[in-house]
Amino acid sequence: MEPIWTVLPLLAPLALGVVALLARWQPGPAPTAVLRVASVASGVGLVVAAATALGVALAGPATSPLLGLGGLGFALRLDALSATMLALVAFMGWVVLRYSRNYLDGDARHGTFVGRLALTVASVMLLVLSGNLAQLVVFWTATSFALHRLLLFYPDRRGAVVAARKKFIVARAGDLSLAVAAGILVWIFGTADLALLLDQAAAAGPALANAPGLGVATLLVVLSAALKSAQFPTHGWLIEVMETPTPVSALLHAGIINGGTFLVVRLGDVVLLTPTAMYLLIVVGGFTALFGSVVMVTQTSVKVSLAYSSAAHMGFMLLLCGLGAFPVAILHLVAHSFYKAHAFLASGSAIEALAMRTRAPSSVPSLGRILTGMAAAVATVATVSWALGVSVLDRPVALGLAAILAVGLTQLWTRGLEENAPGGLVLRRIGLQAAAVTLAFFGLELGAAWILDDAVPTEVAPDPTSLALMSLVVLAFCSVVLLQLRLPAVAASPTWARLRVHARNGFYANAVFDRIVGSLRVPASPFTLRSRP
């Protein structure tokens, strides 16, 4: 019999559920009771998350007793992965609920909004705590429906309606894919208990790879994850959900779309059994990361640029999963969540900072200066990894990640080389920054691998196809960085002027969804219809 502490995490979503119920009684402006209870409930979530992490650290992973029939039902899986995700969701929920206290002050449906927000956070908590495939499917779907109600909080806004329709179509396809995949997995493994199922998959290894239906199930899991994470070409809804209140954008970009990465990592032992699924993660994730990185630099709206950035980051996380670097994917997930929540909640300040940067003249580094910066970046990564005793040459995946890190540091070094400061002060400062970033990367990677050791699959040696795809991704990232560094010079060419128009419109990939949902038939808002004086 499992210890009583395994049901302790239920207190967090239950407390938020009370907020949602109370909001039905006090839905209007100045919902004093709702706000007071929401503050307490979000605090309870933080305490419960900390207690859960402590319990997992002291007692090890565990699964709560099943509430259901025939092996299907409700159970909590408590391990390092679920404890990490619960802590992240609890903290993000606490932030957005506190922010909403003042952000919607005076709104006619302030209480309703807080209640819907609390219900959404509770659904995400129960999703990441799932210990049974049935619960995983139910709350995967429930999270989408809860988010849908938030997206339509202002139903009279045309943009909100169009984005919600697109999200609804994509989400239902993802829900159906996961439900079918779960059914196949239960049929193959004979259990819906995630701990038992993953143990069987890890123990069987390649011997189970040819099991009937397994390839279909893993591909459906990848498809569901890609749809949840707004991967190309189904990313259109993500860049159009700007008509919702800012706390929704923060919760969405910092939490909910991370569900795709969580799903792949949680079912990692199963996904690893199908090489085609891993290839698909590399291709779809890598292309979306590159696509989003290119398109985001052409946007004039800060929030739209952040949305493309989110899609790109989600793609990079799925790319990491495809390479088998599951701990690094979770590390990236946590870091991106904090960054993106701050970016959206402080988007007003971001606009001011962007305006200050755009007034400064942009220098264009020469190709020789860029190559020098790249050499300095490679030297930085090699030196820090050697000092830490991390051998990237013995692990192809680690070498690929180190190469991508070096590509990112190339921008930092190249900009530093462009500065003309006496005594090399700028170069010393850039060198320290580059070393600190590299040290943080390897240190956090080692820490994530240590924390998630028993909760995620161990890194596997990539096959030749994975190595080839990884090499193409690194080369593609090099091309994007070169474009970003040379952008001021490239922007002056007529070819780029024409290409920029297409890139700013996302190369029209979103036009297909506009036709599917009938965007042109959605009535405009009253403000749009108002005639000019």
XYZ file of C-alpha atoms in Angstrom:
533
model
C 0.000 0.000 0.000
C 1.342 3.368 -0.983
C 1.971 5.947 1.777
C -0.604 8.624 2.454
C 1.678 11.395 1.178
C 1.098 10.234 -2.401
C -2.345 11.906 -2.389
C -1.051 15.139 -0.843
C -0.571 16.870 -4.249
C -4.349 16.735 -4.777
C -4.680 19.627 -2.333
C -3.265 22.052 -4.922
C -5.797 21.486 -7.745
C -8.632 21.054 -5.243
C -7.900 24.468 -3.714
C -7.962 26.034 -7.184
C -11.196 24.177 -7.913
C -12.761 25.943 -4.927
C -11.804 29.259 -6.548
C -13.544 28.239 -9.769
C -16.719 27.301 -7.876
C -16.678 30.506 -5.838
C -16.327 32.533 -9.036
C -19.736 31.275 -10.172
C -21.222 32.897 -7.081
C -19.203 36.134 -7.452
C -18.539 36.581 -11.185
C -18.626 40.361 -11.482
C -16.364 43.323 -10.664
C -14.562 43.619 -7.320
C -14.845 39.877 -6.474
C -13.320 40.273 -3.016
C -13.969 36.725 -1.832
C -12.729 35.163 -5.072
C -9.502 37.150 -5.002
C -8.886 36.356 -1.351
C -9.456 32.624 -1.837
C -7.398 32.635 -5.046
C -4.473 34.147 -3.157
C -4.714 31.429 -0.506
C -5.177 28.660 -3.074
C -2.152 29.706 -5.127
C -0.108 29.810 -1.925
C -1.323 26.315 -1.046
C -0.141 25.195 -4.484
C 3.378 26.451 -3.785
C 3.514 24.731 -0.395
C 2.141 21.460 -1.797
C 4.616 21.540 -4.685
C 7.525 22.021 -2.272
C 6.260 19.213 -0.020
C 5.842 16.908 -3.025
C 9.400 17.563 -4.185
C 10.674 16.866 -0.672
C 8.648 13.656 -0.473
C 10.030 12.403 -3.790
C 13.578 13.292 -2.734
C 13.274 11.435 0.580
C 11.019 8.497 -0.277
C 11.618 8.054 -3.996
C 9.061 7.757 -6.804
C 5.598 6.417 -6.045
C 2.115 6.055 -7.512
C -1.036 6.727 -5.525
C -3.803 4.108 -5.286
C -5.965 3.867 -8.405
C -9.458 5.305 -8.327
C -11.249 3.583 -11.199
C -12.250 0.303 -12.806
C -10.499 -2.217 -15.027
C -7.097 -0.619 -14.524
C -8.338 2.694 -15.942
C -8.911 5.708 -13.762
C -7.309 8.350 -11.592
C -3.868 7.982 -9.991
C -0.978 10.316 -9.252
C 2.537 9.525 -10.430
C 5.072 11.218 -8.175
C 8.651 11.288 -9.397
C 11.288 13.891 -10.214
C 9.592 14.810 -13.503
C 6.097 15.334 -12.087
C 7.484 17.118 -9.005
C 9.445 19.513 -11.226
C 6.469 20.185 -13.463
C 4.112 20.639 -10.483
C 6.469 23.189 -8.940
C 6.672 25.058 -12.247
C 2.899 25.091 -12.782
C 2.212 26.081 -9.173
C 4.630 29.002 -9.402
C 3.263 30.187 -12.764
C -0.275 29.888 -11.419
C 0.649 31.954 -8.381
C 2.204 34.646 -10.599
C -0.667 34.983 -13.095
C -3.347 34.912 -10.392
C -1.626 37.687 -8.457
C -1.103 39.661 -11.668
C -4.796 39.263 -12.558
C -5.814 40.779 -9.240
C -4.939 44.272 -10.471
C -4.805 43.748 -14.225
C -8.559 43.185 -14.534
C -9.565 45.471 -11.703
C -12.887 47.039 -12.641
C -13.668 44.538 -15.420
C -17.321 43.551 -15.495
C -16.403 39.851 -15.306
C -13.340 39.958 -13.113
C -14.516 37.083 -10.926
C -15.326 34.897 -13.921
C -11.870 35.417 -15.353
C -10.092 34.492 -12.115
C -12.276 31.387 -11.793
C -11.493 30.240 -15.341
C -7.811 30.922 -14.821
C -7.780 28.874 -11.604
C -9.594 25.998 -13.309
C -7.058 25.982 -16.145
C -4.110 25.881 -13.748
C -5.779 23.036 -11.820
C -6.242 21.055 -15.054
C -2.568 21.461 -15.950
C -1.576 20.281 -12.457
C -3.650 17.118 -12.792
C -2.166 16.567 -16.256
C 1.460 16.639 -15.108
C 0.602 14.457 -12.090
C -1.073 11.763 -14.213
C -0.169 8.223 -13.216
C -2.634 6.514 -15.510
C -3.112 6.812 -19.267
C -6.833 7.430 -18.807
C -6.140 10.401 -16.537
C -3.491 11.675 -18.952
C -5.971 11.710 -21.848
C -8.789 13.236 -19.785
C -6.767 16.164 -18.457
C -4.900 16.623 -21.723
C -8.337 17.328 -23.177
C -9.624 19.238 -20.144
C -6.692 21.643 -20.320
C -7.577 22.477 -23.930
C -11.232 23.119 -23.116
C -10.330 25.277 -20.103
C -7.958 27.311 -22.264
C -10.639 27.662 -24.940
C -12.912 29.449 -22.475
C -10.103 31.850 -21.615
C -9.394 32.552 -25.274
C -13.035 33.530 -25.712
C -13.176 35.697 -22.606
C -13.930 38.621 -24.932
C -16.226 36.884 -27.451
C -17.019 40.130 -29.266
C -13.443 40.440 -30.515
C -13.081 39.008 -33.994
C -9.429 38.076 -33.526
C -10.227 36.116 -30.377
C -12.964 34.134 -32.140
C -10.754 33.247 -35.117
C -7.827 32.189 -32.924
C -10.104 30.130 -30.659
C -11.604 28.337 -33.659
C -8.177 27.422 -34.970
C -7.048 26.269 -31.537
C -10.212 24.203 -31.117
C -9.636 22.331 -34.389
C -5.969 21.677 -33.673
C -6.653 20.665 -30.078
C -9.382 18.189 -30.978
C -7.079 16.536 -33.500
C -4.412 16.282 -30.810
C -6.872 14.932 -28.239
C -8.084 12.243 -30.649
C -4.515 11.277 -31.540
C -3.542 10.835 -27.896
C -6.721 8.898 -27.057
C -6.117 6.431 -29.903
C -2.443 6.118 -28.973
C -3.358 5.433 -25.343
C -5.798 2.711 -26.372
C -3.141 1.002 -28.500
C -0.570 1.211 -25.712
C -2.969 -0.346 -23.193
C -3.628 -3.151 -25.679
C 0.104 -3.765 -26.245
C 1.343 -3.539 -22.648
C -1.783 -4.783 -20.865
C -1.792 -1.896 -18.391
C -2.669 1.777 -18.209
C -0.432 2.377 -15.196
C 2.286 4.684 -16.504
C 4.990 3.434 -14.148
C 4.421 -0.228 -15.071
C 4.021 0.571 -18.766
C 7.258 2.571 -18.954
C 9.161 -0.058 -16.953
C 8.046 -2.715 -19.429
C 9.057 -0.554 -22.387
C 12.492 0.156 -20.897
C 13.081 -3.488 -19.997
C 11.996 -4.861 -23.383
C 13.895 -2.272 -25.400
C 14.377 -2.987 -29.119
C 12.813 -6.441 -28.689
C 9.432 -4.723 -28.512
C 10.041 -2.382 -31.447
C 8.154 -4.603 -33.918
C 5.067 -5.074 -31.744
C 1.908 -4.611 -33.862
C 0.556 -1.098 -33.563
C 3.477 0.297 -31.541
C 4.769 2.408 -34.429
C 1.309 3.874 -34.988
C 0.922 4.647 -31.282
C 4.279 6.440 -30.985
C 3.669 8.448 -34.148
C 0.280 9.504 -32.778
C 1.959 10.571 -29.518
C 4.408 12.718 -31.500
C 1.553 14.163 -33.565
C -0.414 15.048 -30.442
C 2.650 16.680 -28.892
C 3.357 18.681 -32.057
C -0.227 19.926 -32.228
C -0.208 20.949 -28.553
C 3.097 22.788 -29.009
C 1.951 24.794 -32.070
C 4.411 23.260 -34.487
C 4.521 24.199 -38.166
C 2.156 24.294 -40.029
C -0.425 24.336 -37.186
C 1.149 27.301 -35.381
C -1.270 29.941 -36.687
C -3.552 30.015 -33.649
C -0.639 30.756 -31.311
C 0.327 34.008 -33.033
C -3.279 35.243 -33.068
C -4.270 34.794 -29.422
C -3.424 38.396 -28.588
C -7.029 39.470 -27.991
C -7.083 37.667 -24.648
C -5.959 39.327 -21.403
C -2.195 39.332 -20.884
C -2.269 36.792 -17.990
C -3.728 34.239 -20.422
C -0.890 34.830 -22.875
C 1.635 34.424 -20.069
C 0.056 31.173 -18.847
C -0.302 29.840 -22.378
C 3.224 30.577 -23.564
C 4.914 29.776 -20.263
C 2.927 26.684 -19.378
C 0.226 25.104 -21.487
C 2.047 24.697 -24.798
C 4.857 23.012 -22.861
C 2.484 20.052 -22.653
C 3.849 18.659 -25.909
C 7.385 18.380 -24.545
C 6.105 16.957 -21.262
C 4.101 14.297 -23.093
C 7.076 13.107 -25.153
C 9.375 13.050 -22.120
C 6.796 11.280 -19.955
C 6.316 8.585 -22.616
C 9.971 8.724 -23.651
C 10.672 5.019 -23.045
C 7.881 4.172 -25.482
C 8.759 6.791 -28.099
C 12.378 5.590 -28.136
C 11.203 2.211 -29.437
C 10.251 3.741 -32.824
C 13.169 5.436 -34.638
C 10.753 7.008 -37.127
C 9.054 8.876 -34.281
C 12.431 10.218 -33.137
C 13.265 11.321 -36.687
C 9.907 13.063 -36.932
C 10.592 14.980 -33.720
C 13.935 16.162 -35.110
C 12.492 17.209 -38.462
C 9.308 18.900 -37.220
C 10.920 20.458 -34.153
C 14.050 21.568 -35.987
C 12.141 23.103 -38.893
C 9.718 24.942 -36.588
C 12.633 26.291 -34.543
C 14.298 27.648 -37.668
C 11.051 28.914 -39.169
C 10.088 30.769 -36.000
C 13.591 32.227 -35.595
C 13.513 33.712 -39.092
C 9.940 35.012 -39.022
C 10.165 36.569 -35.542
C 12.883 39.051 -36.608
C 10.535 40.508 -39.244
C 7.675 41.278 -36.845
C 6.818 44.793 -35.710
C 4.537 43.665 -32.876
C 6.335 42.662 -29.680
C 3.700 40.099 -28.704
C 3.576 38.502 -32.159
C 7.360 38.285 -32.133
C 7.178 36.609 -28.719
C 4.590 34.164 -30.091
C 6.868 33.125 -32.953
C 9.656 32.857 -30.394
C 7.496 30.469 -28.346
C 6.817 28.271 -31.365
C 10.551 28.219 -32.107
C 11.410 27.273 -28.519
C 8.789 24.520 -28.514
C 10.333 23.207 -31.713
C 13.785 23.226 -30.160
C 12.494 21.265 -27.154
C 10.960 18.613 -29.411
C 14.215 18.548 -31.375
C 16.054 17.803 -28.120
C 13.581 15.001 -27.413
C 14.205 13.589 -30.892
C 17.933 13.520 -30.115
C 17.218 11.659 -26.875
C 18.336 14.570 -24.673
C 15.279 14.409 -22.421
C 16.802 16.065 -19.305
C 18.038 18.996 -21.431
C 14.552 19.323 -22.952
C 13.021 19.675 -19.479
C 15.752 22.121 -18.482
C 14.930 24.210 -21.561
C 11.219 23.946 -20.749
C 11.673 25.339 -17.241
C 14.007 28.137 -18.366
C 11.736 29.127 -21.248
C 8.684 29.224 -18.978
C 10.265 31.750 -16.635
C 11.591 33.843 -19.496
C 8.359 33.905 -21.480
C 6.103 34.598 -18.481
C 8.248 37.615 -17.616
C 8.355 38.729 -21.262
C 4.559 38.793 -21.620
C 3.789 40.273 -18.212
C 6.401 42.983 -18.856
C 5.619 43.433 -22.555
C 5.014 47.160 -22.053
C 8.566 47.618 -20.829
C 9.767 45.426 -23.686
C 8.257 47.878 -26.168
C 10.163 50.752 -24.587
C 13.412 48.762 -24.614
C 12.862 47.767 -28.233
C 12.280 51.393 -29.214
C 15.559 52.392 -27.565
C 17.447 49.646 -29.408
C 15.975 50.492 -32.793
C 17.145 54.092 -32.505
C 20.758 52.961 -32.236
C 22.681 52.509 -35.490
C 23.325 48.887 -36.445
C 26.801 47.810 -37.508
C 27.312 45.006 -39.994
C 30.176 42.655 -39.093
C 32.286 41.309 -41.917
C 32.412 37.623 -42.740
C 35.941 37.457 -41.352
C 34.795 39.017 -38.073
C 31.955 36.484 -37.848
C 34.339 33.573 -38.401
C 36.625 34.992 -35.704
C 33.662 35.222 -33.344
C 32.728 31.624 -34.139
C 36.278 30.462 -33.410
C 36.183 32.305 -30.071
C 32.828 30.696 -29.265
C 34.126 27.201 -30.040
C 37.197 27.867 -27.912
C 34.997 29.039 -25.029
C 32.819 25.922 -25.142
C 35.823 23.613 -25.450
C 37.682 25.281 -22.569
C 34.746 25.301 -20.146
C 33.751 21.702 -20.948
C 37.357 20.596 -20.424
C 37.550 22.466 -17.114
C 34.360 20.775 -15.913
C 35.498 17.373 -17.087
C 32.633 17.076 -19.562
C 33.665 15.034 -22.588
C 31.449 16.096 -25.473
C 33.492 14.186 -28.060
C 32.455 10.839 -26.593
C 28.735 11.635 -26.791
C 27.384 12.668 -30.208
C 24.275 14.260 -28.705
C 26.341 16.324 -26.280
C 28.596 17.354 -29.158
C 25.573 18.510 -31.159
C 24.256 20.527 -28.213
C 27.699 22.037 -27.664
C 27.792 23.016 -31.339
C 24.406 24.725 -31.076
C 25.608 26.531 -27.944
C 28.703 27.690 -29.826
C 26.503 28.971 -32.649
C 24.556 31.055 -30.141
C 27.726 32.395 -28.519
C 28.991 33.421 -31.951
C 26.567 36.353 -31.882
C 27.864 37.472 -28.492
C 31.524 37.271 -29.509
C 30.967 38.882 -32.910
C 29.177 41.877 -31.403
C 31.963 42.214 -28.854
C 34.607 42.192 -31.553
C 32.743 45.011 -33.306
C 33.093 47.310 -30.290
C 36.023 49.729 -30.308
C 36.991 50.160 -26.671
C 40.491 50.940 -25.371
C 42.356 48.288 -23.459
C 40.124 45.435 -24.573
C 37.603 46.107 -21.800
C 34.665 45.042 -23.944
C 36.365 41.832 -25.053
C 37.166 40.889 -21.460
C 33.587 41.539 -20.476
C 32.281 39.519 -23.423
C 34.680 36.700 -22.611
C 33.443 36.565 -19.027
C 29.824 36.604 -20.183
C 30.423 33.837 -22.724
C 32.243 31.733 -20.133
C 29.443 32.302 -17.611
C 26.767 31.280 -20.138
C 28.721 28.150 -21.086
C 29.363 27.279 -17.453
C 25.675 27.738 -16.654
C 24.665 25.552 -19.612
C 26.892 22.614 -18.685
C 26.236 23.023 -14.970
C 22.477 23.100 -15.411
C 22.619 20.201 -17.879
C 24.494 18.073 -15.354
C 22.099 19.169 -12.618
C 19.029 18.340 -14.700
C 20.453 14.908 -15.577
C 21.115 14.245 -11.878
C 17.673 15.383 -10.702
C 15.753 13.556 -13.447
C 17.990 10.482 -13.453
C 15.310 7.856 -12.714
C 12.340 9.773 -14.129
C 13.327 10.083 -17.793
C 15.018 7.704 -20.249
C 18.793 7.615 -20.329
C 20.543 9.137 -23.312
C 20.908 6.679 -26.186
C 23.533 6.648 -28.917
C 22.007 8.150 -32.088
C 21.941 6.117 -35.280
C 23.409 7.426 -38.570
C 20.104 8.968 -39.647
C 19.801 10.920 -36.392
C 23.406 12.079 -36.719
C 22.777 13.288 -40.261
C 19.643 15.163 -39.205
C 21.462 16.680 -36.240
C 24.258 17.882 -38.525
C 21.739 19.504 -40.860
C 20.106 21.251 -37.904
C 23.448 22.650 -36.710
C 24.225 23.935 -40.208
C 20.764 25.485 -40.445
C 21.257 27.268 -37.112
C 24.579 28.588 -38.405
C 22.752 30.009 -41.422
C 20.134 31.706 -39.224
C 22.791 33.285 -37.008
C 24.662 34.492 -40.101
C 21.432 36.030 -41.392
C 20.738 37.770 -38.086
C 24.264 39.184 -37.899
C 24.214 40.377 -41.489
C 20.583 41.521 -41.385
C 21.267 45.298 -41.630
C 23.242 44.744 -44.837
C 20.871 42.142 -46.219
C 17.873 44.365 -45.480
C 19.110 46.934 -47.999
C 18.852 44.510 -50.912
C 15.685 44.415 -53.083
C 15.571 40.626 -52.745
C 15.359 40.818 -48.949
C 12.773 43.602 -49.165
C 10.524 41.236 -51.137
C 11.356 38.234 -48.965
C 10.711 40.211 -45.786
C 7.088 40.768 -46.808
C 6.583 37.023 -47.168
C 8.451 36.266 -43.943
C 6.445 38.836 -41.999
C 3.300 36.980 -43.090
C 4.771 33.663 -42.008
C 5.113 32.593 -45.646
C 1.292 32.322 -45.651
C 1.237 28.925 -43.956
C -1.524 30.240 -41.718
C -3.787 31.043 -44.688
C -4.889 27.408 -44.900
C -6.368 27.536 -41.408
C -8.059 30.816 -42.209
C -9.937 29.036 -44.979
C -10.751 26.020 -42.778
C -12.272 28.077 -39.969
C -13.872 30.627 -42.277
C -12.028 33.632 -40.893
C -13.458 35.953 -43.512
C -16.982 35.042 -42.396
C -16.374 35.977 -38.764
C -18.021 39.358 -38.050
C -15.703 42.210 -37.223
C -15.782 43.809 -33.787
C -17.971 46.885 -33.236
C -14.830 49.045 -33.194
C -13.873 47.849 -36.657
C -17.362 48.438 -38.030
C -17.574 51.941 -36.635
C -17.614 54.464 -39.485
C -15.133 57.281 -39.624
C -16.391 60.733 -38.550
